[in-house]
Short mmCIF file of C-alpha atoms and ligand atoms in Angstrom, two decimals:
data_model
loop_
_atom_site.label_atom_id
_atom_site.label_comp_id
_atom_site.label_asym_id
_atom_site.label_seq_id
_atom_site.Cartn_x
_atom_site.Cartn_y
_atom_site.Cartn_z
CA MET A 1 22.88 -12.18 -16.20
CA SER A 2 26.56 -10.61 -14.85
CA ASP A 3 28.53 -13.29 -16.97
CA LEU A 4 27.01 -11.17 -19.95
CA GLY A 5 27.89 -7.89 -18.63
CA THR A 6 24.35 -6.61 -18.59
CA GLY A 7 21.90 -5.00 -16.59
CA THR A 8 17.96 -4.38 -16.67
CA VAL A 9 16.52 -1.40 -17.20
CA ILE A 10 12.72 -0.90 -16.63
CA GLY A 11 10.20 1.78 -17.27
CA LEU A 12 6.57 1.80 -16.19
CA GLU A 13 3.57 4.00 -17.87
CA VAL A 14 0.61 3.77 -15.28
CA HIS A 15 -2.69 4.50 -15.51
CA VAL A 16 -4.96 5.21 -12.69
CA ARG A 17 -8.56 5.72 -12.33
CA LEU A 18 -9.65 8.84 -10.16
CA ALA A 19 -12.52 8.58 -7.83
CA THR A 20 -14.94 10.96 -9.21
CA VAL A 21 -18.65 10.68 -9.11
CA THR A 22 -19.18 11.40 -12.57
CA LYS A 23 -17.20 11.10 -15.99
CA LEU A 24 -14.67 13.28 -17.04
CA PHE A 25 -16.30 15.26 -19.65
CA CYS A 26 -20.07 14.27 -19.38
CA GLY A 27 -22.35 13.60 -16.31
CA CYS A 28 -22.77 10.13 -16.72
CA PRO A 29 -21.87 8.33 -13.41
CA ALA A 30 -18.79 6.85 -13.00
CA VAL A 31 -19.77 3.52 -11.50
CA PHE A 32 -18.23 0.06 -11.74
CA GLY A 33 -20.02 -3.11 -12.64
CA ALA A 34 -23.28 -1.28 -14.12
CA SER A 35 -24.75 -3.44 -16.75
CA PRO A 36 -23.19 -2.90 -20.19
CA ASN A 37 -24.11 0.35 -21.96
CA SER A 38 -26.50 1.48 -19.20
CA ARG A 39 -24.10 4.47 -18.38
CA VAL A 40 -23.38 6.32 -21.62
CA CYS A 41 -24.55 9.76 -23.43
CA PRO A 42 -24.19 11.23 -26.60
CA MET A 43 -20.89 12.41 -25.31
CA CYS A 44 -19.09 9.40 -24.26
CA LEU A 45 -20.83 7.62 -27.03
CA GLY A 46 -18.95 10.21 -29.50
CA LEU A 47 -22.40 11.32 -31.40
CA PRO A 48 -22.07 14.12 -33.57
CA GLY A 49 -22.54 17.77 -32.26
CA ALA A 50 -22.03 16.40 -28.50
CA LEU A 51 -19.72 18.58 -26.42
CA PRO A 52 -17.18 17.90 -23.86
CA THR A 53 -17.36 19.73 -20.20
CA LEU A 54 -14.34 19.31 -17.84
CA ASN A 55 -15.15 17.76 -14.70
CA GLY A 56 -13.78 19.98 -11.98
CA ASP A 57 -13.48 17.56 -9.55
CA ALA A 58 -11.37 15.33 -11.45
CA VAL A 59 -9.01 18.31 -12.31
CA ARG A 60 -8.54 18.51 -8.49
CA LEU A 61 -7.93 14.75 -7.79
CA ALA A 62 -5.36 14.94 -10.61
CA VAL A 63 -3.32 17.94 -9.03
CA ARG A 64 -3.41 16.60 -5.99
CA ALA A 65 -2.30 13.45 -7.17
CA ALA A 66 0.47 15.36 -9.13
CA LEU A 67 1.39 17.11 -5.61
CA ALA A 68 1.66 14.03 -3.49
CA LEU A 69 4.00 12.62 -6.38
CA GLY A 70 6.30 15.94 -5.79
CA TYR A 71 5.52 16.82 -9.53
CA ARG A 72 5.88 20.55 -10.74
CA VAL A 73 1.84 21.56 -11.75
CA GLU A 74 1.89 23.34 -15.09
CA ARG A 75 -0.47 26.51 -14.75
CA THR A 76 -1.52 25.86 -18.15
CA SER A 77 -1.85 22.42 -19.82
CA GLU A 78 -3.83 21.67 -23.25
CA PHE A 79 -6.21 18.80 -24.10
CA VAL A 80 -5.45 17.04 -27.49
CA ARG A 81 -7.36 14.31 -29.65
CA LYS A 82 -5.22 11.08 -30.12
CA GLN A 83 -6.59 9.35 -33.40
CA TYR A 84 -6.89 6.00 -33.80
CA PHE A 85 -9.20 3.32 -34.85
CA TYR A 86 -10.43 0.83 -32.48
CA PRO A 87 -13.78 -1.06 -31.61
CA ASP A 88 -13.96 0.07 -28.09
CA LEU A 89 -13.20 3.90 -28.91
CA PRO A 90 -16.65 5.08 -30.52
CA LYS A 91 -15.42 8.69 -31.15
CA GLY A 92 -12.36 7.57 -33.09
CA TYR A 93 -9.97 9.46 -30.98
CA GLN A 94 -9.29 9.61 -27.03
CA ILE A 95 -9.13 12.93 -25.23
CA THR A 96 -5.45 13.21 -23.69
CA GLN A 97 -2.78 15.62 -23.19
CA TYR A 98 0.57 15.50 -24.98
CA ALA A 99 2.65 18.40 -25.71
CA HIS A 100 1.55 20.14 -22.53
CA PRO A 101 0.82 17.50 -19.87
CA LEU A 102 -0.82 18.67 -16.33
CA ALA A 103 2.54 18.42 -14.46
CA ARG A 104 5.99 17.49 -15.16
CA GLN A 105 9.12 16.22 -12.75
CA GLY A 106 7.94 14.26 -10.34
CA SER A 107 9.49 11.44 -8.03
CA LEU A 108 8.62 8.88 -5.97
CA ARG A 109 10.69 7.31 -3.12
CA VAL A 110 10.60 3.26 -3.05
CA PRO A 111 11.74 1.68 -0.34
CA ASP A 112 14.78 -0.86 -0.79
CA ALA A 113 17.35 -2.61 1.22
CA ALA A 114 20.05 0.60 1.11
CA GLY A 115 16.71 2.63 2.90
CA GLY A 116 15.28 3.95 -0.31
CA ARG A 117 15.74 5.16 -3.85
CA ARG A 118 14.08 7.96 -5.58
CA VAL A 119 12.45 7.00 -9.06
CA PRO A 120 11.96 10.22 -10.97
CA LEU A 121 8.67 10.79 -12.95
CA ARG A 122 8.69 12.21 -16.28
CA ARG A 123 4.91 13.71 -16.44
CA LEU A 124 1.34 13.29 -15.44
CA GLN A 125 -1.48 13.79 -17.97
CA LEU A 126 -5.02 13.73 -17.52
CA GLU A 127 -7.22 12.11 -19.92
CA GLU A 128 -10.33 9.60 -20.66
CA ASP A 129 -10.46 6.04 -20.61
CA ALA A 130 -11.70 4.14 -23.37
CA GLY A 131 -14.88 1.07 -23.49
CA LYS A 132 -13.91 -2.48 -23.04
CA SER A 133 -14.32 -5.41 -25.94
CA VAL A 134 -15.45 -8.46 -24.07
CA HIS A 135 -14.23 -11.66 -25.90
CA ASP A 136 -15.39 -14.40 -24.18
CA GLN A 137 -19.38 -14.33 -24.02
CA LEU A 138 -19.96 -14.97 -27.87
CA GLU A 139 -17.96 -17.48 -29.96
CA SER A 140 -17.92 -15.89 -33.06
CA SER A 141 -17.85 -12.32 -31.92
CA SER A 142 -16.97 -9.85 -29.74
CA LEU A 143 -18.91 -7.62 -27.56
CA LEU A 144 -18.90 -3.89 -26.50
CA ASP A 145 -19.55 -2.24 -23.25
CA PHE A 146 -18.87 1.63 -23.68
CA ASN A 147 -19.80 2.21 -19.80
CA ARG A 148 -15.91 2.88 -19.20
CA CYS A 149 -15.48 5.50 -21.90
CA GLY A 150 -14.68 8.62 -20.57
CA LEU A 151 -13.77 7.75 -17.12
CA PRO A 152 -10.93 9.99 -15.72
CA LEU A 153 -7.43 8.78 -15.73
CA ILE A 154 -3.95 9.92 -14.72
CA GLU A 155 -1.07 8.55 -16.64
CA ILE A 156 2.13 8.23 -14.79
CA VAL A 157 5.13 7.71 -16.58
CA THR A 158 8.34 6.95 -15.02
CA GLU A 159 12.08 7.54 -16.28
CA PRO A 160 13.40 4.13 -17.15
CA VAL A 161 15.46 3.58 -14.26
CA LEU A 162 13.76 0.63 -12.45
CA ARG A 163 16.43 -2.45 -12.40
CA SER A 164 14.57 -5.66 -11.59
CA PRO A 165 11.12 -6.82 -11.81
CA SER A 166 10.99 -6.81 -7.99
CA GLU A 167 11.58 -2.89 -8.07
CA ALA A 168 8.84 -2.68 -10.49
CA ARG A 169 6.69 -4.23 -8.21
CA ALA A 170 7.88 -2.36 -4.89
CA PHE A 171 7.41 0.99 -7.27
CA LEU A 172 3.98 0.16 -7.90
CA VAL A 173 3.04 -0.85 -4.30
CA ARG A 174 4.11 2.12 -3.16
CA LEU A 175 2.54 4.63 -5.63
CA ARG A 176 -0.52 2.74 -4.63
CA GLN A 177 -0.40 3.53 -1.26
CA VAL A 178 0.22 7.32 -1.96
CA LEU A 179 -2.65 7.45 -4.16
CA GLU A 180 -5.18 5.42 -2.41
CA ARG A 181 -4.19 5.98 1.08
CA TYR A 182 -2.23 9.16 1.48
CA ALA A 183 -3.87 11.66 -1.10
CA ARG A 184 -7.03 9.61 -1.53
CA VAL A 185 -7.52 10.34 -5.15
CA SER A 186 -8.28 6.67 -6.21
CA ASP A 187 -9.70 3.39 -4.68
CA CYS A 188 -6.86 1.94 -6.66
CA ARG A 189 -8.71 -1.26 -7.34
CA MET A 190 -6.47 -3.48 -9.73
CA GLU A 191 -8.75 -6.20 -10.08
CA GLU A 192 -11.39 -3.69 -11.80
CA GLY A 193 -8.50 -1.89 -13.88
CA GLU A 194 -8.51 1.04 -11.42
CA LEU A 195 -4.73 0.88 -11.63
CA ARG A 196 -2.93 -0.73 -14.41
CA ALA A 197 0.58 -0.49 -16.28
CA ASP A 198 2.59 -0.93 -19.06
CA ALA A 199 6.06 -2.16 -18.65
CA ASN A 200 8.98 -1.51 -21.15
CA ILE A 201 12.16 -3.68 -20.58
CA SER A 202 15.83 -3.39 -22.08
CA LEU A 203 19.11 -5.10 -21.18
CA VAL A 204 22.06 -2.57 -21.63
CA ASP A 205 25.59 -3.74 -21.14
CA SER A 206 28.06 -1.79 -18.84
CA GLY A 207 28.21 0.87 -20.69
CA GLY A 208 24.52 1.94 -20.94
CA VAL A 209 24.31 0.60 -24.47
CA THR A 210 21.27 -1.20 -25.25
CA ARG A 211 21.80 -4.96 -26.20
CA ALA A 212 17.78 -5.88 -26.50
CA GLY A 213 14.64 -4.27 -26.14
CA ARG A 214 13.07 -1.74 -25.78
CA VAL A 215 10.14 -4.63 -25.23
CA GLU A 216 6.71 -3.18 -23.99
CA VAL A 217 4.35 -5.31 -22.01
CA LYS A 218 0.77 -4.27 -22.09
CA ASN A 219 -1.87 -4.00 -19.57
CA LEU A 220 -0.79 -5.58 -16.52
CA ASN A 221 -3.52 -5.39 -13.64
CA SER A 222 -1.71 -7.01 -10.55
CA PHE A 223 1.42 -6.49 -8.83
CA ALA A 224 2.24 -10.36 -9.33
CA HIS A 225 1.61 -10.05 -12.86
CA VAL A 226 3.98 -7.18 -13.59
CA GLU A 227 6.84 -8.94 -11.58
CA ARG A 228 6.38 -12.11 -13.11
CA ALA A 229 5.82 -10.85 -16.91
CA LEU A 230 9.10 -8.80 -16.39
CA ALA A 231 10.99 -11.92 -15.12
CA VAL A 232 9.89 -14.04 -18.08
CA GLU A 233 10.87 -11.00 -20.54
CA GLU A 234 14.06 -10.56 -18.95
CA ARG A 235 15.24 -14.19 -19.22
CA ARG A 236 13.56 -14.57 -22.73
CA LEU A 237 15.84 -11.24 -23.89
CA ALA A 238 18.80 -12.58 -21.98
CA ALA A 239 18.69 -15.96 -23.71
CA ARG A 240 18.41 -14.18 -27.16
CA VAL A 241 21.22 -12.11 -26.61
CA ALA A 242 23.19 -15.41 -25.23
CA GLU A 243 22.24 -16.93 -28.69
CA GLY A 244 24.07 -14.01 -30.48
CA HIS A 245 20.73 -12.18 -31.34
CA ALA A 246 19.84 -8.53 -30.66
CA PRO A 247 16.25 -8.26 -30.39
CA GLY A 248 14.44 -5.38 -31.30
CA ALA A 249 11.56 -3.30 -30.21
CA GLU A 250 8.02 -4.51 -29.82
CA THR A 251 5.20 -4.72 -28.05
CA ARG A 252 3.94 -7.94 -26.15
CA LEU A 253 0.88 -9.15 -24.16
CA TYR A 254 1.44 -11.34 -20.90
CA ASP A 255 -0.82 -14.79 -20.51
CA ALA A 256 -1.01 -15.07 -16.83
CA GLU A 257 -1.97 -18.55 -16.76
CA ALA A 258 0.68 -19.77 -19.35
CA ARG A 259 2.96 -17.16 -17.61
CA LYS A 260 4.50 -16.39 -21.01
CA THR A 261 4.42 -13.37 -23.10
CA ARG A 262 3.44 -13.12 -26.76
CA ALA A 263 4.53 -11.00 -29.61
CA LEU A 264 1.49 -8.39 -30.37
CA ARG A 265 3.13 -6.04 -32.98
CA GLY A 266 6.36 -4.79 -33.59
CA LYS A 267 7.26 -1.29 -32.31
CA GLU A 268 8.53 -0.41 -36.30
CA GLU A 269 4.73 -0.44 -36.72
CA VAL A 270 4.91 3.09 -35.02
CA LEU A 271 0.92 4.27 -35.01
CA ASP A 272 0.63 8.08 -36.41
CA TYR A 273 -1.93 9.49 -33.97
CA ARG A 274 -2.22 12.37 -35.71
CA TYR A 275 -2.63 14.43 -32.60
CA MET A 276 -4.38 17.70 -33.03
CA PRO A 277 -5.66 20.02 -30.24
CA GLU A 278 -9.13 19.36 -29.02
CA PRO A 279 -11.22 22.35 -30.22
CA ASP A 280 -13.84 22.26 -28.14
CA LEU A 281 -12.01 22.63 -24.79
CA PRO A 282 -10.08 25.50 -23.46
CA PRO A 283 -6.58 25.19 -22.03
CA LEU A 284 -6.60 24.11 -18.77
CA ARG A 285 -5.41 26.89 -16.22
CA ILE A 286 -4.38 25.85 -12.70
CA ASP A 287 -4.42 29.14 -10.43
CA GLU A 288 -3.41 29.57 -6.82
CA ALA A 289 -6.84 28.92 -5.55
CA SER A 290 -7.19 25.61 -6.96
CA LEU A 291 -3.68 24.48 -6.05
CA ARG A 292 -4.27 25.36 -2.55
CA ALA A 293 -7.73 23.48 -2.80
CA ALA A 294 -6.08 20.24 -4.21
CA ALA A 295 -3.32 20.49 -1.40
CA ASP A 296 -5.79 20.40 1.37
CA GLY A 297 -5.19 18.23 3.96
CA LEU A 298 -2.45 16.22 2.24
CA PRO A 299 -0.32 14.42 4.33
CA PRO A 300 3.51 14.04 3.90
CA ALA A 301 5.12 10.99 1.84
CA PRO A 302 5.04 7.76 3.40
CA ALA A 303 8.77 7.58 3.07
CA GLU A 304 9.11 11.13 5.14
CA VAL A 305 6.82 9.67 7.88
CA GLU A 306 9.01 6.24 7.80
CA ARG A 307 12.14 8.35 8.07
CA ARG A 308 10.38 10.15 11.18
CA LEU A 309 9.39 7.06 12.83
CA ILE A 310 12.75 5.52 12.35
CA GLU A 311 14.99 8.58 13.39
CA HIS A 312 12.95 10.79 15.91
CA HIS A 313 11.07 7.15 17.49
CA GLY A 314 13.51 4.65 17.34
CA LEU A 315 11.21 2.19 15.21
CA SER A 316 12.81 -0.24 13.09
CA PRO A 317 12.41 -0.08 9.36
CA GLN A 318 9.90 -2.78 9.41
CA GLU A 319 7.92 -0.99 12.17
CA ALA A 320 7.98 2.02 10.53
CA ALA A 321 6.62 0.58 7.42
CA ARG A 322 3.71 -0.95 8.80
CA ILE A 323 3.22 2.05 11.20
CA ALA A 324 3.36 4.13 8.03
CA ASN A 325 1.02 1.95 6.12
CA THR A 326 -1.66 4.53 6.30
CA PRO A 327 -1.03 8.16 7.32
CA GLY A 328 -3.99 7.80 9.97
CA ARG A 329 -2.16 5.08 11.94
CA ALA A 330 1.16 7.14 12.04
CA ALA A 331 -0.63 10.29 12.83
CA TYR A 332 -2.06 8.08 15.98
CA LEU A 333 1.15 6.60 17.22
CA GLU A 334 2.86 9.92 16.98
CA ALA A 335 -0.08 11.46 18.84
CA THR A 336 0.27 9.09 21.58
CA VAL A 337 3.97 8.90 21.92
CA ALA A 338 4.24 13.03 21.74
CA ASP A 339 8.08 13.29 23.24
CA GLY A 340 7.76 10.41 25.32
CA GLY A 341 10.99 9.04 24.05
CA LEU A 342 12.27 5.90 22.27
CA PRO A 343 11.08 2.88 24.77
CA LEU A 344 7.37 4.28 24.92
CA ALA A 345 7.24 4.44 21.02
CA ARG A 346 8.55 1.16 20.55
CA THR A 347 6.14 -0.35 23.32
CA ALA A 348 3.24 1.53 21.73
CA SER A 349 4.05 0.55 18.27
CA GLY A 350 3.90 -2.96 19.40
CA LEU A 351 0.51 -2.50 20.97
CA VAL A 352 -0.76 -0.59 17.60
CA LEU A 353 0.52 -3.27 15.29
CA GLY A 354 -0.56 -6.07 17.52
CA GLN A 355 -3.84 -6.24 19.45
CA LEU A 356 -5.54 -2.78 18.11
CA ALA A 357 -4.86 -3.41 14.34
CA ALA A 358 -6.46 -6.80 14.93
CA GLU A 359 -9.08 -5.45 16.76
CA ARG A 360 -9.73 -2.58 14.34
CA LYS A 361 -9.78 -4.91 11.54
CA ARG A 362 -12.20 -7.40 13.14
CA ARG A 363 -14.64 -4.51 13.81
CA GLY A 364 -14.20 -3.18 9.99
CA LEU A 365 -13.18 0.37 11.88
CA GLU A 366 -10.96 3.00 9.79
CA SER A 367 -8.26 3.66 12.31
CA GLU A 368 -7.19 2.61 15.33
CA ALA A 369 -7.60 6.01 17.10
CA ASP A 370 -11.38 4.74 16.80
CA LEU A 371 -10.63 2.10 19.57
CA LEU A 372 -8.60 4.04 22.06
CA PRO A 373 -7.65 7.80 22.24
CA PRO A 374 -3.74 8.44 22.23
CA ALA A 375 -3.78 9.53 25.90
CA ALA A 376 -5.50 6.06 27.27
CA LEU A 377 -2.85 4.33 25.13
CA ARG A 378 0.38 6.05 26.19
CA ARG A 379 -0.91 5.62 29.75
CA LEU A 380 -1.24 1.83 29.14
CA ALA A 381 2.28 1.69 27.30
CA GLN A 382 3.77 3.63 30.33
CA LEU A 383 2.38 0.93 32.45
CA ARG A 384 3.84 -1.90 30.54
CA LEU A 385 7.02 -0.13 30.21
CA ASP A 386 7.25 0.58 33.83
CA GLY A 387 6.86 -3.17 34.51
CA ARG A 388 3.42 -2.65 36.30
CA LEU A 389 1.60 -4.69 33.18
CA SER A 390 2.83 -7.97 31.92
CA ALA A 391 2.54 -8.70 28.09
CA ARG A 392 -0.62 -10.73 29.23
CA THR A 393 -2.27 -8.32 31.49
CA ALA A 394 -1.89 -5.54 29.37
CA ALA A 395 -3.52 -7.63 26.83
CA ARG A 396 -6.48 -8.10 29.31
CA ALA A 397 -6.72 -4.37 30.16
CA LEU A 398 -6.83 -3.65 26.45
CA GLU A 399 -9.69 -5.83 26.03
CA LEU A 400 -11.71 -4.29 28.94
CA LEU A 401 -10.56 -0.55 27.52
CA PHE A 402 -12.19 -1.70 24.21
CA ARG A 403 -15.43 -1.70 25.69
CA LEU A 404 -15.49 1.87 27.15
CA ARG A 405 -16.03 4.71 25.22
CA GLU A 406 -13.54 7.01 25.00
CA PRO A 407 -11.42 6.00 28.10
CA SER A 408 -9.22 8.63 29.78
CA PRO A 409 -5.79 7.73 31.02
CA SER A 410 -7.43 8.12 34.59
CA ASP A 411 -9.89 5.19 33.53
CA VAL A 412 -6.74 3.07 32.21
CA ASP A 413 -5.80 3.67 36.00
CA GLU A 414 -8.91 2.85 37.71
CA LEU A 415 -9.27 -0.32 35.26
CA VAL A 416 -6.17 -1.59 36.33
CA ALA A 417 -6.67 -1.07 39.58
CA SER A 418 -9.99 -2.54 40.28
CA ARG A 419 -9.36 -5.68 38.08
CA GLN A 420 -6.17 -6.03 39.80
CA LEU A 421 -3.82 -6.53 36.62
CA THR A 422 -0.73 -4.95 38.17
CA GLN A 423 2.39 -7.16 38.01
CA VAL A 424 3.03 -8.30 41.36
CA ALA A 425 6.67 -8.91 42.45
CA GLU A 426 6.16 -8.89 46.23
CA PRO A 427 7.93 -11.94 47.65
CA ALA A 428 5.21 -13.19 50.31
CA GLU A 429 2.33 -13.16 47.40
CA LEU A 430 4.51 -14.64 44.72
CA GLU A 431 5.65 -17.14 47.25
CA ARG A 432 1.56 -18.10 47.87
CA TRP A 433 1.47 -18.61 44.30
CA ILE A 434 4.37 -20.72 43.50
CA ARG A 435 3.60 -23.06 46.77
CA GLN A 436 0.02 -23.34 45.38
CA ALA A 437 1.49 -24.36 41.97
CA LEU A 438 4.00 -27.01 43.45
CA ALA A 439 1.26 -28.37 45.77
CA ALA A 440 -0.86 -29.22 43.06
CA HIS A 441 1.69 -31.31 41.32
CA PRO A 442 3.76 -32.89 43.24
CA GLY A 443 4.97 -35.71 40.48
CA GLU A 444 6.47 -33.08 38.58
CA VAL A 445 8.35 -31.71 41.62
CA GLU A 446 9.53 -35.16 41.79
CA ARG A 447 10.81 -35.18 38.26
CA TYR A 448 12.42 -31.81 38.13
CA ARG A 449 14.50 -32.69 41.25
CA ALA A 450 15.49 -35.80 39.41
CA GLY A 451 16.98 -33.85 36.76
CA GLU A 452 14.27 -32.73 34.40
CA GLU A 453 15.26 -29.07 34.47
CA ARG A 454 12.94 -28.21 31.42
CA LEU A 455 9.73 -28.53 33.81
CA LEU A 456 10.76 -24.92 34.89
CA GLY A 457 8.88 -23.49 32.13
CA TYR A 458 6.01 -25.53 33.17
CA PHE A 459 5.64 -24.29 36.71
CA MET A 460 6.04 -20.96 35.61
CA GLY A 461 2.81 -21.39 33.38
CA GLU A 462 0.92 -22.73 36.42
CA VAL A 463 2.45 -19.61 38.48
CA MET A 464 1.12 -17.45 36.14
CA ARG A 465 -2.25 -19.35 35.85
CA ALA A 466 -2.64 -18.90 39.59
CA SER A 467 -1.42 -15.65 39.47
CA SER A 468 -3.80 -14.60 36.48
CA GLY A 469 -0.70 -13.34 34.91
CA ARG A 470 -0.03 -10.78 37.61
CA ALA A 471 3.52 -12.29 38.78
CA ASP A 472 6.06 -10.80 37.51
CA PRO A 473 7.95 -12.99 35.47
CA ARG A 474 11.85 -12.43 36.36
CA ALA A 475 11.07 -12.44 40.41
CA ALA A 476 8.92 -15.33 40.13
CA THR A 477 11.56 -17.32 38.13
CA LEU A 478 14.09 -16.57 40.85
CA LEU A 479 11.75 -17.24 43.51
CA LEU A 480 10.54 -20.71 41.93
CA ARG A 481 13.90 -21.71 41.25
CA ALA A 482 15.08 -21.02 45.10
CA LEU A 483 11.83 -22.86 46.53
CA LEU A 484 12.50 -25.94 44.52
CA ARG A 485 16.25 -25.94 45.43
CA SER A 486 15.27 -25.57 49.21
CA ALA A 487 12.39 -28.34 49.09
CA GLU A 488 14.90 -30.58 47.59
CA GLY A 489 17.06 -30.05 50.56
ZN1 LIG B 501 -21.68 10.31 -20.91
#
């Protein structure tokens, strides 16, 4: 779109369900998939006379989310009624926050090619979810399920600073990582609507003046939908501008099957929500003790963990991102490496991301640390680094170590010695294996001598087999060449 001198500006409004046992203002269980209208009570159905009781655990999780995203938590915030009519909203209003939200001015660092970009966050508020309309079960009418009414949500609003559909997606991926794996405030199952986004997009010229938009695309519930819907809108708006139009604000829905958006309503019809203070709930006060409780055990942000892995432990950005995928894995690597130096960190990281990650997944364990204590991994990585274990024998050693319960570093040494796993560079022993391999394949030796030099790799494979993977590859290759040459003459 550079020919038009325009750029794209995207903002996101994200709703995330907090992982509480009960709903935000009543004792109904907060469960997914229960039979319709079985998890409801007079409060969440909005029956007259029912009074809300604020769920303290939801407040704790919301504050924890705010701290994980660098927000300033307000000591006092207020609930309001946002009034509108919709069939899935039995009370006729939603209890949310407006002028005095729970937290302001957060930020989230999103990875990009230049090493990361800080996306400012405007506000974070605590609110209840609405029910769900089901349109595809009966031909002529819709059904309503109120189980979702009153589930606790946080709403996170970014400044409109994202510059492309792919950056919007990267933001959401990072947000989910922080909330699900680092702060652990939500399960963030997008297919169950636990993390959903509304995205607004505008096109601006080089001076920042809006040329098209701001168009809002509602209710996107997968990373792919967010990126595709925004790309569709970006192209549609650019085409309109190129035709000489200046499309105005409107709200659209994304049709994932058709990969198109369609108009829902014009933004001109701004709904008047007639916000009013919620008379049945006092202002929400967060004291020092509840701030501390919410912050308990909160790990540093993934961007910070990645930076330390790169700068202090010498990992590549890709390795660092994979290690920092969960805070547990990053802590495990750091405990393993301690201050062992860069080569040790990279060797250990390779083992963690390779065989350990695969085995953890296979066994359905929470963390790689459940497979092997850091001290034992450190000993193994050291042996690999010293060249005493080859890639193959290190893999074999890991396989055997996985069968032991909490092996110690000396268990690693014992196992390597008893199973004869150390690499051998000793010439007499190497020669024995090489001669064995050559004697078994006289035909190939002939062909090698006739000029088929690529057979060297084949012989090396045979030598490795004869030595059960213990032959030092460098020393063995040199000796193999020499023996093939000398046999020639
Ligand atoms: Zn209820």
